[in-house]
mmCIF file of C-alpha atoms in Angstrom:
data_model
loop_
_atom_site.group_PDB
_atom_site.id
_atom_site.type_symbol
_atom_site.label_atom_id
_atom_site.label_comp_id
_atom_site.label_asym_id
_atom_site.label_seq_id
_atom_site.Cartn_x
_atom_site.Cartn_y
_atom_site.Cartn_z
ATOM 1 C CA UNK A 112 85.172 94.408 88.088
ATOM 2 C CA UNK A 113 84.681 95.482 83.470
ATOM 3 C CA UNK A 114 81.810 97.993 83.398
ATOM 4 C CA UNK A 115 79.984 99.445 80.034
ATOM 5 C CA UNK A 116 79.187 102.773 80.674
ATOM 6 C CA UNK A 117 75.700 103.738 78.324
ATOM 7 C CA UNK A 118 73.486 107.354 79.167
ATOM 8 C CA UNK A 119 70.537 106.318 81.183
ATOM 9 C CA UNK A 120 68.665 108.629 79.276
ATOM 10 C CA UNK A 121 67.806 110.241 75.723
ATOM 11 C CA UNK A 122 64.899 111.975 74.687
ATOM 12 C CA UNK A 123 64.103 112.458 70.911
ATOM 13 C CA UNK A 124 61.279 113.697 68.490
ATOM 14 C CA UNK A 125 59.894 111.644 65.864
ATOM 15 C CA UNK A 126 62.134 111.573 62.646
ATOM 16 C CA UNK A 127 64.932 112.560 64.663
ATOM 17 C CA UNK A 128 68.131 110.430 64.953
ATOM 18 C CA UNK A 129 69.256 109.015 68.440
ATOM 19 C CA UNK A 130 73.028 108.099 69.611
ATOM 20 C CA UNK A 131 73.486 105.668 72.056
ATOM 21 C CA UNK A 132 76.605 104.747 73.173
ATOM 22 C CA UNK A 133 78.579 102.400 75.007
ATOM 23 C CA UNK A 134 81.491 102.981 76.482
ATOM 24 C CA UNK A 135 83.995 100.180 77.424
ATOM 25 C CA UNK A 136 88.100 99.715 77.705
ATOM 26 C CA UNK A 137 87.735 96.162 75.927
ATOM 27 C CA UNK A 138 85.214 97.415 73.398
ATOM 28 C CA UNK A 139 89.045 97.651 70.257
ATOM 29 C CA UNK A 140 88.788 94.208 71.191
ATOM 30 C CA UNK A 141 85.388 92.622 71.758
ATOM 31 C CA UNK A 142 82.697 93.400 69.781
ATOM 32 C CA UNK A 143 79.862 94.515 70.819
ATOM 33 C CA UNK A 144 75.590 93.408 70.687
ATOM 34 C CA UNK A 145 72.653 96.338 70.870
ATOM 35 C CA UNK A 146 68.861 94.589 72.625
ATOM 36 C CA UNK A 147 66.191 96.417 72.583
ATOM 37 C CA UNK A 148 64.111 95.713 75.656
ATOM 38 C CA UNK A 149 59.692 96.969 76.042
ATOM 39 C CA UNK A 150 57.614 96.868 78.438
ATOM 40 C CA UNK A 151 56.785 93.386 79.656
ATOM 41 C CA UNK A 152 58.812 91.803 76.304
ATOM 42 C CA UNK A 153 62.012 90.159 76.523
ATOM 43 C CA UNK A 154 64.470 91.990 75.323
ATOM 44 C CA UNK A 155 65.439 91.647 71.023
ATOM 45 C CA UNK A 156 68.456 91.298 69.561
ATOM 46 C CA UNK A 157 68.935 94.826 66.994
ATOM 47 C CA UNK A 158 72.834 94.791 66.449
ATOM 48 C CA UNK A 159 75.535 92.245 66.451
ATOM 49 C CA UNK A 160 78.569 92.350 65.719
ATOM 50 C CA UNK A 161 79.418 96.365 65.824
ATOM 51 C CA UNK A 162 77.465 97.076 62.659
ATOM 52 C CA UNK A 163 75.110 94.255 61.713
ATOM 53 C CA UNK A 164 71.871 94.069 61.839
ATOM 54 C CA UNK A 165 69.893 90.790 62.382
ATOM 55 C CA UNK A 166 66.862 90.068 59.016
ATOM 56 C CA UNK A 167 63.551 91.735 60.637
ATOM 57 C CA UNK A 168 64.999 94.961 61.163
ATOM 58 C CA UNK A 169 64.464 97.551 60.579
ATOM 59 C CA UNK A 170 67.146 99.623 58.637
ATOM 60 C CA UNK A 171 66.892 102.405 60.830
ATOM 61 C CA UNK A 172 69.159 101.346 63.228
ATOM 62 C CA UNK A 173 72.534 101.049 62.564
ATOM 63 C CA UNK A 174 75.596 100.352 65.195
ATOM 64 C CA UNK A 175 79.065 101.904 65.121
ATOM 65 C CA UNK A 176 81.963 101.634 66.763
ATOM 66 C CA UNK A 177 85.590 104.044 67.562
ATOM 67 C CA UNK A 178 87.605 103.061 69.522
ATOM 68 C CA UNK A 179 86.420 102.293 73.456
ATOM 69 C CA UNK A 180 83.589 103.661 72.219
ATOM 70 C CA UNK A 181 80.180 102.151 70.085
ATOM 71 C CA UNK A 182 76.793 103.742 69.440
ATOM 72 C CA UNK A 183 73.339 102.625 68.454
ATOM 73 C CA UNK A 184 71.873 104.852 65.608
ATOM 74 C CA UNK A 185 67.961 105.337 65.307
ATOM 75 C CA UNK A 186 67.642 107.175 62.312
ATOM 76 C CA UNK A 187 63.736 108.731 61.746
ATOM 77 C CA UNK A 188 63.183 107.626 65.244
ATOM 78 C CA UNK A 189 59.052 106.297 65.404
ATOM 79 C CA UNK A 190 57.468 106.158 68.160
ATOM 80 C CA UNK A 191 57.083 102.664 68.643
ATOM 81 C CA UNK A 192 61.390 102.677 68.997
ATOM 82 C CA UNK A 193 60.410 104.181 72.793
ATOM 83 C CA UNK A 194 62.127 100.887 75.188
ATOM 84 C CA UNK A 195 65.399 100.449 76.545
ATOM 85 C CA UNK A 196 68.192 99.766 75.091
ATOM 86 C CA UNK A 197 71.012 97.779 75.976
ATOM 87 C CA UNK A 198 74.990 96.971 74.600
ATOM 88 C CA UNK A 199 76.673 93.496 75.618
ATOM 89 C CA UNK A 200 80.365 92.617 75.364
ATOM 90 C CA UNK A 201 82.818 90.777 77.235
ATOM 91 C CA UNK A 202 86.338 91.821 78.865
ATOM 92 C CA UNK A 203 89.437 91.060 76.633
ATOM 93 C CA UNK A 204 91.117 88.663 79.189
ATOM 94 C CA UNK A 205 88.077 86.079 79.111
ATOM 95 C CA UNK A 206 87.643 86.882 83.823
ATOM 96 C CA UNK A 207 84.143 88.853 82.032
ATOM 97 C CA UNK A 208 82.796 86.529 79.498
ATOM 98 C CA UNK A 209 79.548 88.358 79.264
ATOM 99 C CA UNK A 210 78.768 92.195 80.304
ATOM 100 C CA UNK A 211 75.447 94.082 79.730
ATOM 101 C CA UNK A 212 75.968 98.433 79.646
ATOM 102 C CA UNK A 213 73.336 99.313 82.487
ATOM 103 C CA UNK A 214 70.969 100.394 79.509
ATOM 104 C CA UNK A 215 69.969 103.591 77.762
ATOM 105 C CA UNK A 216 65.942 104.815 78.223
ATOM 106 C CA UNK A 217 64.676 105.706 74.589
ATOM 107 C CA UNK A 218 61.809 108.632 75.067
ATOM 108 C CA UNK A 219 60.152 109.703 71.965
ATOM 109 C CA UNK A 220 58.429 112.779 72.794
ATOM 110 C CA UNK B 189 60.600 78.942 65.394
ATOM 111 C CA UNK B 190 63.700 78.846 68.326
ATOM 112 C CA UNK B 191 61.429 78.561 71.455
ATOM 113 C CA UNK B 192 63.098 78.734 75.238
ATOM 114 C CA UNK B 193 60.393 78.591 77.127
ATOM 115 C CA UNK B 194 61.196 78.840 81.585
ATOM 116 C CA UNK B 195 59.735 77.239 84.245
ATOM 117 C CA UNK B 196 60.734 76.759 87.571
ATOM 118 C CA UNK B 197 60.447 79.914 89.305
ATOM 119 C CA UNK B 198 58.134 81.042 92.875
ATOM 120 C CA UNK B 199 58.049 82.614 96.133
ATOM 121 C CA UNK B 200 60.879 81.526 98.341
ATOM 122 C CA UNK B 201 62.034 81.908 101.859
ATOM 123 C CA UNK B 202 65.507 83.378 102.125
ATOM 124 C CA UNK B 203 68.261 80.811 102.684
ATOM 125 C CA UNK B 204 66.122 77.902 100.382
ATOM 126 C CA UNK B 205 66.546 76.342 97.141
ATOM 127 C CA UNK B 206 65.223 76.301 93.850
ATOM 128 C CA UNK B 207 65.626 74.872 90.272
ATOM 129 C CA UNK B 208 64.849 76.607 87.314
ATOM 130 C CA UNK B 209 63.921 74.847 83.782
ATOM 131 C CA UNK B 210 64.211 76.316 80.406
ATOM 132 C CA UNK B 211 62.564 74.142 77.230
ATOM 133 C CA UNK B 212 64.082 74.799 74.379
ATOM 134 C CA UNK B 213 62.476 73.644 70.883
ATOM 135 C CA UNK B 214 63.349 74.700 66.811
ATOM 136 C CA UNK B 215 66.744 74.479 66.648
ATOM 137 C CA UNK B 216 69.630 71.812 67.251
ATOM 138 C CA UNK B 217 70.146 71.933 71.120
ATOM 139 C CA UNK B 218 73.176 70.419 71.662
ATOM 140 C CA UNK B 219 74.636 72.979 68.836
ATOM 141 C CA UNK B 220 74.886 75.880 71.224
ATOM 142 C CA UNK B 221 76.346 77.042 74.541
ATOM 143 C CA UNK B 222 73.290 79.093 76.626
ATOM 144 C CA UNK B 223 73.037 80.976 79.278
ATOM 145 C CA UNK B 224 70.744 82.585 82.094
ATOM 146 C CA UNK B 225 70.726 86.154 82.362
ATOM 147 C CA UNK B 226 68.290 88.133 85.484
ATOM 148 C CA UNK B 227 66.697 91.432 85.440
ATOM 149 C CA UNK B 228 65.741 92.929 89.113
ATOM 150 C CA UNK B 229 62.251 95.217 89.140
ATOM 151 C CA UNK B 230 62.844 97.886 87.503
ATOM 152 C CA UNK B 231 66.512 97.074 86.877
ATOM 153 C CA UNK B 232 68.750 96.498 83.764
ATOM 154 C CA UNK B 233 70.342 93.213 82.232
ATOM 155 C CA UNK B 234 72.543 90.744 84.568
ATOM 156 C CA UNK B 235 74.384 88.002 83.063
ATOM 157 C CA UNK B 236 74.395 85.242 85.557
ATOM 158 C CA UNK B 237 75.952 81.834 84.375
ATOM 159 C CA UNK B 238 76.246 80.366 80.788
ATOM 160 C CA UNK B 239 77.750 76.506 79.444
ATOM 161 C CA UNK B 240 79.384 75.432 76.533
ATOM 162 C CA UNK B 241 77.490 72.693 74.380
ATOM 163 C CA UNK B 242 78.550 69.825 75.432
ATOM 164 C CA UNK B 243 79.034 70.893 79.158
ATOM 165 C CA UNK B 244 82.817 71.676 79.156
ATOM 166 C CA UNK B 245 82.669 74.584 80.489
ATOM 167 C CA UNK B 246 81.097 77.077 82.001
ATOM 168 C CA UNK B 247 80.831 80.434 84.506
ATOM 169 C CA UNK B 248 79.445 82.143 86.748
ATOM 170 C CA UNK B 249 78.622 85.790 87.725
ATOM 171 C CA UNK B 250 80.601 86.525 91.203
ATOM 172 C CA UNK B 251 77.333 87.594 92.736
ATOM 173 C CA UNK B 252 76.314 83.732 92.086
ATOM 174 C CA UNK B 253 79.424 82.085 92.383
ATOM 175 C CA UNK B 254 79.451 78.922 94.542
ATOM 176 C CA UNK B 255 75.802 79.102 95.073
ATOM 177 C CA UNK B 256 74.255 79.060 91.896
ATOM 178 C CA UNK B 257 74.507 75.896 89.595
ATOM 179 C CA UNK B 258 73.914 75.501 85.640
ATOM 180 C CA UNK B 259 73.383 72.362 83.681
ATOM 181 C CA UNK B 260 72.325 70.665 80.555
ATOM 182 C CA UNK B 261 70.483 67.873 79.435
ATOM 183 C CA UNK B 262 71.237 67.437 75.622
ATOM 184 C CA UNK B 263 68.832 64.322 75.229
ATOM 185 C CA UNK B 264 65.998 66.013 77.255
ATOM 186 C CA UNK B 265 66.976 69.676 75.143
ATOM 187 C CA UNK B 266 66.380 71.308 78.517
ATOM 188 C CA UNK B 267 68.910 74.420 80.238
ATOM 189 C CA UNK B 268 68.697 73.875 84.092
ATOM 190 C CA UNK B 269 69.986 76.295 86.688
ATOM 191 C CA UNK B 270 70.377 75.321 89.920
ATOM 192 C CA UNK B 271 69.945 78.648 92.710
ATOM 193 C CA UNK B 272 71.132 77.442 96.778
ATOM 194 C CA UNK B 273 71.332 79.611 99.370
ATOM 195 C CA UNK B 274 69.148 82.088 98.152
ATOM 196 C CA UNK B 275 69.265 85.556 99.177
ATOM 197 C CA UNK B 276 66.736 88.952 98.722
ATOM 198 C CA UNK B 277 69.295 90.811 96.055
ATOM 199 C CA UNK B 278 68.630 87.275 93.752
ATOM 200 C CA UNK B 279 64.892 88.295 93.115
ATOM 201 C CA UNK B 280 64.675 88.888 89.684
ATOM 202 C CA UNK B 281 63.077 87.564 86.142
ATOM 203 C CA UNK B 282 65.712 85.260 85.060
ATOM 204 C CA UNK B 283 65.600 84.612 81.355
ATOM 205 C CA UNK B 284 67.580 81.413 79.295
ATOM 206 C CA UNK B 285 69.419 82.298 76.434
ATOM 207 C CA UNK B 286 70.414 80.974 73.484
ATOM 208 C CA UNK B 287 74.118 81.968 72.278
ATOM 209 C CA UNK B 288 73.717 81.538 69.008
ATOM 210 C CA UNK B 289 77.578 81.627 68.343
ATOM 211 C CA UNK B 290 79.871 82.856 65.678
ATOM 212 C CA UNK B 291 78.798 86.235 67.442
ATOM 213 C CA UNK B 292 75.840 86.429 65.989
ATOM 214 C CA UNK B 293 74.458 87.880 69.385
ATOM 215 C CA UNK B 294 71.405 85.673 71.042
ATOM 216 C CA UNK B 295 68.252 84.693 71.372
ATOM 217 C CA UNK B 296 65.906 85.343 74.732
ATOM 218 C CA UNK B 297 63.296 83.155 76.557
ATOM 219 C CA UNK B 298 60.053 85.152 77.843
ATOM 220 C CA UNK B 299 61.223 84.248 81.547
ATOM 221 C CA UNK B 300 60.603 83.008 84.986
ATOM 222 C CA UNK B 301 60.336 85.094 88.231
ATOM 223 C CA UNK B 302 61.900 84.511 91.381
ATOM 224 C CA UNK B 303 60.385 86.785 94.060
ATOM 225 C CA UNK B 304 62.794 85.807 97.330
ATOM 226 C CA UNK B 305 60.639 87.059 100.843
ATOM 227 C CA UNK B 306 59.908 85.234 104.108
#
């Protein structure tokens, strides 16, 4: 089966930069998406097509891609950014049309 | 405004069936592919199933293949998930999602909780 690998947790102080990675063999060929999920809420799209930001999402959220790894960067982290973050993509064969990473808990110290 | 409202969750015994529904509004439902995603308590997101705009193609996660069936009624702006032979490991919050297409990502409903227990 195809897997996307994320670190389980990232801790960051307010105002600092948090980086969350997501690794998968098909990422050079498939777009990645990032979702933010706060406790008791549904996931919300924050990055699409590796690095595009939907309207209404703060500029401090950005995405990038390099080889088999995509990265979500939160610049100038705020307390309200404490949440779980999930990457989403697909494998290149079509056998696994949708795959989520295991999620990363961002803790604001 | 896009609205996705799931219903049909509840407590069900192992081996029994349940049908989830998702009522969509605020967009032209039959223009978009739709998906079901679940999240077990305290766990991550797991894609369950997806269906194209015209029901021409459906896909399933290996964990539900042969037990779950996705369908849609474009006239009723509704998405469904028929879940048979339910197991304890199917217990989760089930989300209905709209695939915005063109690589634009997904919009999510608030979910409906399925509890499988005797």
